[in-house]
Amino acid sequence: MENKTGILTVIALLISGLLIALVVWWLAWREPPFPEGLVQANGRIEGDHYTVAGKWPGRVTELLSREGDPVEKGQILVKLDDVQTRARLDQAKSAVDVIKAKLTAAQTSLAIFKKNIPLKVETAKAGVSHANASQASANATEEQTRKDAERFGELLKRQTVDKQRSEQAELSWKVAHAQRTTAQAAVVQAEKLLAETGLDWDQIKAREDEVAALAAQVTQAEAALAEAQSILDDLVIRAPATGMITTRVVDAGEVVAAGSPLFDIVDLDRLYLKVYVPEIEIGKVRLGLPARIYTDAFPDKPFPATLRYIASQAEFTPKEVQTADERVKLVYAVKLYLDENPEHRLTPGLPADAVIRWQENAPWAKPRW
């Protein structure tokens, strides 16, 4: 009995010592509690997406990018068949050249016509003055010859002058009378020419209207040319932003419809980690809080981030359950946008852990799970 009691005592002492050793080891090696003022969560890295589509239908002649390719803003991704569009563009260019040539000719003609009008007016005025002067001279000559004829007629009656001399005077009067009539007609003609120069101003207005109409046609033709050039430019589809192609839904040779998606691009400079914060902790976080993101690829390199989105409604994970012991699974979606993505080392789809600091002086700590 005494031996059995001693053995039991030894066993009890050994068990007690082992328990004490385990407690001492646990106290010595256990991690300190997670600092107050921090909230940890996990999720997957996502990014702002851009769907690339064409404005016009066409057949893909060149496919220059594929999934996983990094692209720069403005980089060419796809070229569509442009043979017909180039033909329309050449036609539009020719139409512009033809109408511009007509406009130039009309403008030149108008300018010359405008220069000629003052000369025509001055010439017509000079013609009227000359005709008036000629008429005055003819009037004077006719008057003088009439008097001479009458005088020689009286002398002939008295037989103091021979008949031939009287007849010459009478003939001179008739000639002078005819010249006077001609001079009067010349005056009328010169005045008509002067009056017609007034119609030239109306012709200027008509030619100015013609020039304006041709200028409008040039504008219309240039608009058609710009439209054809725009369509041609749109057949070369470029990246709307710098990022990485995550999805490609087109191959070379395919005919695509207008507006159909061709690529999906994610902006590598606008990545964020979407995490879910339990309802019991959502009251601690707010917009603008700093955060740190940890990934398995870079376990010792935390990436700074900022909380920029908090869902307005809670959701259940993993499923909607209303029992009291499952309500802790009510969570809110939160987005932590990376402050930077140096060398684009982080990409969408990577799992990551996050620590959000909601108390300003709380010490940073790595996430624990």
Tab-separated table of C-alpha atoms in Angstrom:
chain	number	residue	atom	x	y	z
A	1	MET	CA	0.000	0.000	0.000
A	2	GLU	CA	2.743	2.397	0.908
A	3	ASN	CA	4.543	1.667	-2.389
A	4	LYS	CA	1.329	2.196	-4.342
A	5	THR	CA	0.652	5.472	-2.523
A	6	GLY	CA	4.166	6.689	-3.271
A	7	ILE	CA	3.807	5.875	-6.957
A	8	LEU	CA	0.543	7.797	-7.153
A	9	THR	CA	2.146	10.729	-5.396
A	10	VAL	CA	5.018	10.768	-7.876
A	11	ILE	CA	2.606	10.602	-10.830
A	12	ALA	CA	0.560	13.444	-9.379
A	13	LEU	CA	3.673	15.539	-8.924
A	14	LEU	CA	4.796	14.826	-12.497
A	15	ILE	CA	1.398	15.781	-13.889
A	16	SER	CA	1.372	18.950	-11.808
A	17	GLY	CA	4.863	19.863	-12.989
A	18	LEU	CA	3.914	19.204	-16.603
A	19	LEU	CA	0.831	21.400	-16.328
A	20	ILE	CA	2.868	24.165	-14.693
A	21	ALA	CA	5.457	23.872	-17.480
A	22	LEU	CA	2.754	24.096	-20.148
A	23	VAL	CA	1.247	27.172	-18.495
A	24	VAL	CA	4.670	28.821	-18.217
A	25	TRP	CA	5.435	28.012	-21.908
A	26	TRP	CA	2.051	29.332	-23.058
A	27	LEU	CA	2.490	32.544	-21.074
A	28	ALA	CA	6.019	32.984	-22.409
A	29	TRP	CA	5.322	32.252	-26.073
A	30	ARG	CA	1.755	33.374	-26.711
A	31	GLU	CA	1.268	36.398	-28.931
A	32	PRO	CA	0.241	39.609	-27.233
A	33	PRO	CA	-3.388	40.542	-27.699
A	34	PHE	CA	-4.327	42.387	-30.955
A	35	PRO	CA	-3.968	46.105	-30.262
A	36	GLU	CA	-7.085	48.078	-29.487
A	37	GLY	CA	-7.910	50.572	-32.231
A	38	LEU	CA	-7.325	48.175	-35.113
A	39	VAL	CA	-9.792	46.175	-37.219
A	40	GLN	CA	-8.619	43.334	-39.428
A	41	ALA	CA	-10.354	41.851	-42.458
A	42	ASN	CA	-9.504	39.972	-45.635
A	43	GLY	CA	-10.644	39.803	-49.221
A	44	ARG	CA	-9.386	39.972	-52.796
A	45	ILE	CA	-7.805	42.836	-54.640
A	46	GLU	CA	-10.019	44.388	-57.319
A	47	GLY	CA	-9.786	47.426	-59.569
A	48	ASP	CA	-11.697	49.956	-61.630
A	49	HIS	CA	-12.688	48.268	-64.882
A	50	TYR	CA	-13.058	49.717	-68.372
A	51	THR	CA	-15.015	47.952	-71.080
A	52	VAL	CA	-13.495	48.576	-74.498
A	53	ALA	CA	-15.955	48.650	-77.411
A	54	GLY	CA	-16.005	50.055	-80.927
A	55	LYS	CA	-18.373	52.716	-82.248
A	56	TRP	CA	-18.716	51.062	-85.652
A	57	PRO	CA	-19.170	47.505	-86.887
A	58	GLY	CA	-16.400	45.859	-88.850
A	59	ARG	CA	-14.095	42.916	-89.354
A	60	VAL	CA	-11.041	42.629	-87.105
A	61	THR	CA	-7.947	42.872	-89.311
A	62	GLU	CA	-5.340	43.201	-86.557
A	63	LEU	CA	-5.463	42.044	-82.942
A	64	LEU	CA	-2.576	43.636	-81.068
A	65	SER	CA	-3.289	42.752	-77.404
A	66	ARG	CA	-4.383	39.740	-75.392
A	67	GLU	CA	-5.248	38.778	-71.815
A	68	GLY	CA	-2.622	39.701	-69.270
A	69	ASP	CA	-0.974	42.320	-71.464
A	70	PRO	CA	-0.165	45.622	-69.793
A	71	VAL	CA	-1.392	48.553	-71.891
A	72	GLU	CA	-0.892	52.295	-71.852
A	73	LYS	CA	-3.628	54.855	-72.377
A	74	GLY	CA	-4.049	55.447	-76.106
A	75	GLN	CA	-2.293	52.218	-77.099
A	76	ILE	CA	-3.784	50.520	-80.170
A	77	LEU	CA	-5.604	47.299	-79.275
A	78	VAL	CA	-7.559	46.398	-82.424
A	79	LYS	CA	-7.791	47.563	-86.032
A	80	LEU	CA	-10.995	47.069	-88.029
A	81	ASP	CA	-11.300	46.804	-91.810
A	82	ASP	CA	-11.155	50.357	-93.230
A	83	VAL	CA	-11.108	49.869	-97.029
A	84	GLN	CA	-14.603	51.283	-97.646
A	85	THR	CA	-14.121	54.083	-95.152
A	86	ARG	CA	-10.861	55.146	-96.815
A	87	ALA	CA	-12.643	55.233	-100.178
A	88	ARG	CA	-15.343	57.495	-98.716
A	89	LEU	CA	-12.621	59.647	-97.182
A	90	ASP	CA	-10.901	60.068	-100.568
A	91	GLN	CA	-14.240	61.020	-102.138
A	92	ALA	CA	-14.842	63.577	-99.414
A	93	LYS	CA	-11.359	65.057	-99.939
A	94	SER	CA	-11.973	65.349	-103.687
A	95	ALA	CA	-15.340	67.027	-103.099
A	96	VAL	CA	-13.705	69.571	-100.804
A	97	ASP	CA	-10.991	70.316	-103.379
A	98	VAL	CA	-13.530	70.793	-106.206
A	99	ILE	CA	-15.789	73.117	-104.240
A	100	LYS	CA	-12.813	75.096	-102.923
A	101	ALA	CA	-11.616	75.586	-106.507
A	102	LYS	CA	-15.064	76.868	-107.506
A	103	LEU	CA	-15.103	79.184	-104.513
A	104	THR	CA	-11.662	80.560	-105.359
A	105	ALA	CA	-12.743	81.207	-108.975
A	106	ALA	CA	-15.937	82.946	-107.818
A	107	GLN	CA	-14.023	85.084	-105.330
A	108	THR	CA	-11.502	86.092	-108.000
A	109	SER	CA	-14.271	86.949	-110.462
A	110	LEU	CA	-16.056	89.014	-107.833
A	111	ALA	CA	-12.894	90.903	-106.960
A	112	ILE	CA	-12.207	91.720	-110.626
A	113	PHE	CA	-15.822	92.725	-111.169
A	114	LYS	CA	-15.681	95.053	-108.176
A	115	LYS	CA	-12.528	96.684	-109.547
A	116	ASN	CA	-14.071	97.133	-113.006
A	117	ILE	CA	-17.261	98.826	-111.852
A	118	PRO	CA	-15.668	102.179	-110.868
A	119	LEU	CA	-13.832	102.218	-114.195
A	120	LYS	CA	-17.061	101.495	-116.089
A	121	VAL	CA	-18.857	104.231	-114.175
A	122	GLU	CA	-16.151	106.781	-114.882
A	123	THR	CA	-16.047	105.752	-118.534
A	124	ALA	CA	-19.837	106.072	-118.816
A	125	LYS	CA	-19.776	109.487	-117.155
A	126	ALA	CA	-17.040	110.605	-119.510
A	127	GLY	CA	-19.107	109.308	-122.431
A	128	VAL	CA	-22.101	111.333	-121.260
A	129	SER	CA	-19.963	114.441	-120.904
A	130	HIS	CA	-18.449	113.927	-124.356
A	131	ALA	CA	-21.879	113.318	-125.887
A	132	ASN	CA	-23.245	116.456	-124.265
A	133	ALA	CA	-20.304	118.440	-125.530
A	134	SER	CA	-20.740	117.024	-129.017
A	135	GLN	CA	-24.453	117.819	-128.886
A	136	ALA	CA	-23.716	121.394	-127.819
A	137	SER	CA	-21.261	121.773	-130.679
A	138	ALA	CA	-23.754	120.230	-133.112
A	139	ASN	CA	-26.465	122.560	-131.841
A	140	ALA	CA	-24.246	125.589	-132.366
A	141	THR	CA	-23.160	124.434	-135.814
A	142	GLU	CA	-26.739	123.685	-136.820
A	143	GLU	CA	-27.848	127.098	-135.592
A	144	GLN	CA	-25.093	128.876	-137.460
A	145	THR	CA	-25.661	126.979	-140.698
A	146	ARG	CA	-29.383	127.664	-140.474
A	147	LYS	CA	-28.737	131.362	-140.191
A	148	ASP	CA	-26.247	131.223	-143.082
A	149	ALA	CA	-28.741	129.365	-145.254
A	150	GLU	CA	-31.479	131.898	-144.460
A	151	ARG	CA	-29.115	134.790	-145.153
A	152	PHE	CA	-27.949	133.381	-148.510
A	153	GLY	CA	-31.571	132.678	-149.376
A	154	GLU	CA	-32.440	136.354	-148.964
A	155	LEU	CA	-29.400	137.384	-150.965
A	156	LEU	CA	-30.402	134.976	-153.713
A	157	LYS	CA	-33.822	136.636	-153.926
A	158	ARG	CA	-32.077	139.955	-154.408
A	159	GLN	CA	-29.777	138.302	-156.889
A	160	THR	CA	-26.707	139.551	-155.048
A	161	VAL	CA	-25.286	136.042	-154.742
A	162	ASP	CA	-25.244	133.203	-157.159
A	163	LYS	CA	-27.573	130.233	-156.760
A	164	GLN	CA	-24.763	127.728	-156.144
A	165	ARG	CA	-23.544	129.558	-153.084
A	166	SER	CA	-27.053	129.618	-151.654
A	167	GLU	CA	-27.447	125.901	-152.308
A	168	GLN	CA	-24.140	125.165	-150.532
A	169	ALA	CA	-25.345	127.059	-147.480
A	170	GLU	CA	-28.631	125.152	-147.526
A	171	LEU	CA	-26.759	121.862	-147.785
A	172	SER	CA	-24.468	122.768	-144.913
A	173	TRP	CA	-27.529	123.485	-142.772
A	174	LYS	CA	-29.004	120.056	-143.555
A	175	VAL	CA	-25.713	118.361	-142.712
A	176	ALA	CA	-25.453	120.270	-139.445
A	177	HIS	CA	-29.052	119.365	-138.627
A	178	ALA	CA	-28.279	115.679	-139.193
A	179	GLN	CA	-25.171	115.937	-137.018
A	180	ARG	CA	-27.257	117.531	-134.283
A	181	THR	CA	-29.733	114.655	-134.415
A	182	THR	CA	-26.845	112.167	-134.226
A	183	ALA	CA	-25.346	114.015	-131.257
A	184	GLN	CA	-28.704	113.896	-129.453
A	185	ALA	CA	-28.875	110.126	-130.050
A	186	ALA	CA	-25.296	109.762	-128.733
A	187	VAL	CA	-26.306	111.612	-125.554
A	188	VAL	CA	-29.248	109.267	-125.049
A	189	GLN	CA	-26.986	106.241	-125.625
A	190	ALA	CA	-24.323	107.524	-123.208
A	191	GLU	CA	-26.932	108.167	-120.531
A	192	LYS	CA	-28.245	104.627	-120.975
A	193	LEU	CA	-24.754	103.229	-120.535
A	194	LEU	CA	-24.348	105.279	-117.366
A	195	ALA	CA	-27.682	104.001	-116.068
A	196	GLU	CA	-26.687	100.410	-116.822
A	197	THR	CA	-23.656	100.719	-114.564
A	198	GLY	CA	-26.092	100.943	-111.689
A	199	LEU	CA	-27.192	97.390	-112.500
A	200	ASP	CA	-23.616	96.207	-111.943
A	201	TRP	CA	-24.079	96.704	-108.194
A	202	ASP	CA	-26.979	94.283	-108.344
A	203	GLN	CA	-24.729	91.861	-110.170
A	204	ILE	CA	-22.165	92.260	-107.374
A	205	LYS	CA	-24.832	91.293	-104.842
A	206	ALA	CA	-25.717	88.241	-106.926
A	207	ARG	CA	-22.069	87.228	-107.186
A	208	GLU	CA	-21.578	87.779	-103.447
A	209	ASP	CA	-24.527	85.454	-102.831
A	210	GLU	CA	-22.908	82.906	-105.145
A	211	VAL	CA	-19.647	83.145	-103.187
A	212	ALA	CA	-21.541	82.748	-99.900
A	213	ALA	CA	-23.351	79.681	-101.250
A	214	LEU	CA	-20.058	78.114	-102.367
A	215	ALA	CA	-18.518	78.894	-98.966
A	216	ALA	CA	-21.428	77.110	-97.290
A	217	GLN	CA	-20.874	74.144	-99.605
A	218	VAL	CA	-17.203	74.101	-98.610
A	219	THR	CA	-18.197	74.033	-94.947
A	220	GLN	CA	-20.614	71.184	-95.606
A	221	ALA	CA	-18.019	69.250	-97.605
A	222	GLU	CA	-15.414	69.766	-94.878
A	223	ALA	CA	-17.909	68.489	-92.295
A	224	ALA	CA	-18.433	65.358	-94.408
A	225	LEU	CA	-14.654	64.987	-94.658
A	226	ALA	CA	-14.262	65.376	-90.884
A	227	GLU	CA	-16.990	62.782	-90.332
A	228	ALA	CA	-15.270	60.308	-92.655
A	229	GLN	CA	-11.939	60.958	-90.923
A	230	SER	CA	-13.583	60.457	-87.514
A	231	ILE	CA	-15.054	57.123	-88.617
A	232	LEU	CA	-11.654	56.058	-89.932
A	233	ASP	CA	-10.024	57.018	-86.622
A	234	ASP	CA	-12.685	55.108	-84.690
A	235	LEU	CA	-11.847	51.937	-86.631
A	236	VAL	CA	-8.554	51.972	-84.713
A	237	ILE	CA	-9.601	51.025	-81.167
A	238	ARG	CA	-7.321	52.269	-78.403
A	239	ALA	CA	-7.012	51.653	-74.678
A	240	PRO	CA	-9.064	54.188	-72.673
A	241	ALA	CA	-6.737	53.955	-69.664
A	242	THR	CA	-3.462	52.493	-68.498
A	243	GLY	CA	-3.932	49.066	-66.992
A	244	MET	CA	-3.983	45.370	-67.720
A	245	ILE	CA	-6.260	43.383	-70.012
A	246	THR	CA	-8.232	40.905	-67.950
A	247	THR	CA	-10.728	39.711	-70.581
A	248	ARG	CA	-10.633	39.449	-74.375
A	249	VAL	CA	-13.763	38.459	-76.271
A	250	VAL	CA	-12.655	38.959	-79.881
A	251	ASP	CA	-10.321	37.224	-82.335
A	252	ALA	CA	-8.716	38.313	-85.585
A	253	GLY	CA	-11.048	37.892	-88.543
A	254	GLU	CA	-14.253	38.191	-86.528
A	255	VAL	CA	-16.952	40.664	-87.517
A	256	VAL	CA	-17.964	42.710	-84.496
A	257	ALA	CA	-21.107	44.774	-84.011
A	258	ALA	CA	-21.121	48.427	-83.018
A	259	GLY	CA	-20.858	48.778	-79.257
A	260	SER	CA	-20.059	45.110	-78.618
A	261	PRO	CA	-17.456	44.642	-75.839
A	262	LEU	CA	-14.006	43.640	-77.036
A	263	PHE	CA	-11.795	43.877	-73.948
A	264	ASP	CA	-12.001	44.458	-70.237
A	265	ILE	CA	-9.164	46.558	-68.771
A	266	VAL	CA	-8.458	47.089	-65.102
A	267	ASP	CA	-6.666	50.226	-63.962
A	268	LEU	CA	-3.582	49.057	-62.028
A	269	ASP	CA	-3.231	52.517	-60.488
A	270	ARG	CA	-6.749	52.373	-58.989
A	271	LEU	CA	-6.723	49.039	-57.167
A	272	TYR	CA	-8.652	48.421	-53.993
A	273	LEU	CA	-9.183	45.602	-51.520
A	274	LYS	CA	-12.822	44.748	-50.933
A	275	VAL	CA	-13.287	43.359	-47.410
A	276	TYR	CA	-16.242	42.675	-45.135
A	277	VAL	CA	-16.365	44.176	-41.656
A	278	PRO	CA	-18.673	42.528	-39.059
A	279	GLU	CA	-21.664	44.527	-37.963
A	280	ILE	CA	-20.375	44.692	-34.400
A	281	GLU	CA	-17.250	46.537	-35.621
A	282	ILE	CA	-18.629	48.649	-38.468
A	283	GLY	CA	-19.310	51.517	-36.061
A	284	LYS	CA	-15.575	51.883	-35.520
A	285	VAL	CA	-14.666	52.598	-39.132
A	286	ARG	CA	-15.326	55.704	-41.189
A	287	LEU	CA	-14.296	57.143	-44.520
A	288	GLY	CA	-10.736	58.367	-44.804
A	289	LEU	CA	-9.231	55.994	-42.223
A	290	PRO	CA	-5.734	54.671	-42.979
A	291	ALA	CA	-5.177	50.989	-43.584
A	292	ARG	CA	-2.404	48.549	-44.454
A	293	ILE	CA	-2.738	45.680	-46.877
A	294	TYR	CA	-0.695	42.464	-46.638
A	295	THR	CA	-0.362	39.830	-49.363
A	296	ASP	CA	1.207	36.365	-49.398
A	297	ALA	CA	3.431	37.491	-52.269
A	298	PHE	CA	4.884	40.315	-50.147
A	299	PRO	CA	4.361	39.235	-46.513
A	300	ASP	CA	6.842	41.776	-45.105
A	301	LYS	CA	5.775	44.650	-47.322
A	302	PRO	CA	2.553	46.324	-46.189
A	303	PHE	CA	0.895	48.555	-48.788
A	304	PRO	CA	-0.727	51.745	-47.464
A	305	ALA	CA	-4.379	52.266	-48.318
A	306	THR	CA	-7.296	54.538	-47.474
A	307	LEU	CA	-10.883	53.588	-46.648
A	308	ARG	CA	-13.024	55.274	-49.305
A	309	TYR	CA	-16.244	53.251	-49.404
A	310	ILE	CA	-18.609	51.736	-46.847
A	311	ALA	CA	-21.744	49.916	-47.973
A	312	SER	CA	-24.964	51.469	-46.733
A	313	GLN	CA	-26.624	48.094	-46.182
A	314	ALA	CA	-25.415	44.989	-44.412
A	315	GLU	CA	-25.401	41.526	-45.974
A	316	PHE	CA	-25.229	38.032	-44.538
A	317	THR	CA	-22.262	35.727	-44.951
A	318	PRO	CA	-22.193	33.032	-45.991
A	319	LYS	CA	-26.003	33.000	-46.227
A	320	GLU	CA	-28.977	34.925	-44.908
A	321	VAL	CA	-29.778	33.550	-41.481
A	322	GLN	CA	-31.957	35.164	-38.803
A	323	THR	CA	-31.109	33.040	-35.791
A	324	ALA	CA	-29.654	34.878	-32.822
A	325	ASP	CA	-26.355	32.973	-32.784
A	326	GLU	CA	-25.749	33.636	-36.470
A	327	ARG	CA	-26.344	37.401	-36.499
A	328	VAL	CA	-22.631	37.999	-35.989
A	329	LYS	CA	-22.288	37.084	-39.649
A	330	LEU	CA	-23.956	40.317	-40.676
A	331	VAL	CA	-21.190	42.248	-42.462
A	332	TYR	CA	-20.681	45.451	-44.434
A	333	ALA	CA	-18.665	45.709	-47.628
A	334	VAL	CA	-15.743	48.109	-47.345
A	335	LYS	CA	-13.296	49.213	-50.036
A	336	LEU	CA	-9.706	50.079	-49.176
A	337	TYR	CA	-8.059	51.916	-52.060
A	338	LEU	CA	-4.306	51.507	-52.376
A	339	ASP	CA	-2.435	54.788	-52.076
A	340	GLU	CA	0.015	53.525	-54.700
A	341	ASN	CA	0.938	50.384	-56.596
A	342	PRO	CA	4.695	50.630	-57.154
A	343	GLU	CA	5.854	48.890	-60.335
A	344	HIS	CA	2.313	47.485	-60.602
A	345	ARG	CA	3.322	44.592	-58.375
A	346	LEU	CA	-0.227	44.047	-57.163
A	347	THR	CA	-2.820	42.763	-59.617
A	348	PRO	CA	-6.556	42.019	-59.404
A	349	GLY	CA	-7.495	38.663	-57.951
A	350	LEU	CA	-4.755	38.444	-55.317
A	351	PRO	CA	-6.019	37.468	-51.841
A	352	ALA	CA	-4.954	39.921	-49.177
A	353	ASP	CA	-5.402	40.779	-45.519
A	354	ALA	CA	-6.009	44.269	-44.199
A	355	VAL	CA	-5.626	46.153	-40.956
A	356	ILE	CA	-7.709	49.311	-40.518
A	357	ARG	CA	-6.655	51.792	-37.822
A	358	TRP	CA	-9.634	53.551	-36.332
A	359	GLN	CA	-7.778	55.008	-33.325
A	360	GLU	CA	-5.094	57.491	-34.317
A	361	ASN	CA	-2.449	56.433	-31.772
A	362	ALA	CA	-3.001	52.670	-32.018
A	363	PRO	CA	0.236	50.793	-32.919
A	364	TRP	CA	0.209	48.964	-36.244
A	365	ALA	CA	0.216	45.165	-36.167
A	366	LYS	CA	0.085	42.390	-38.726
A	367	PRO	CA	-3.247	40.653	-39.193
A	368	ARG	CA	-3.806	37.382	-37.305
A	369	TRP	CA	-6.105	34.527	-38.222
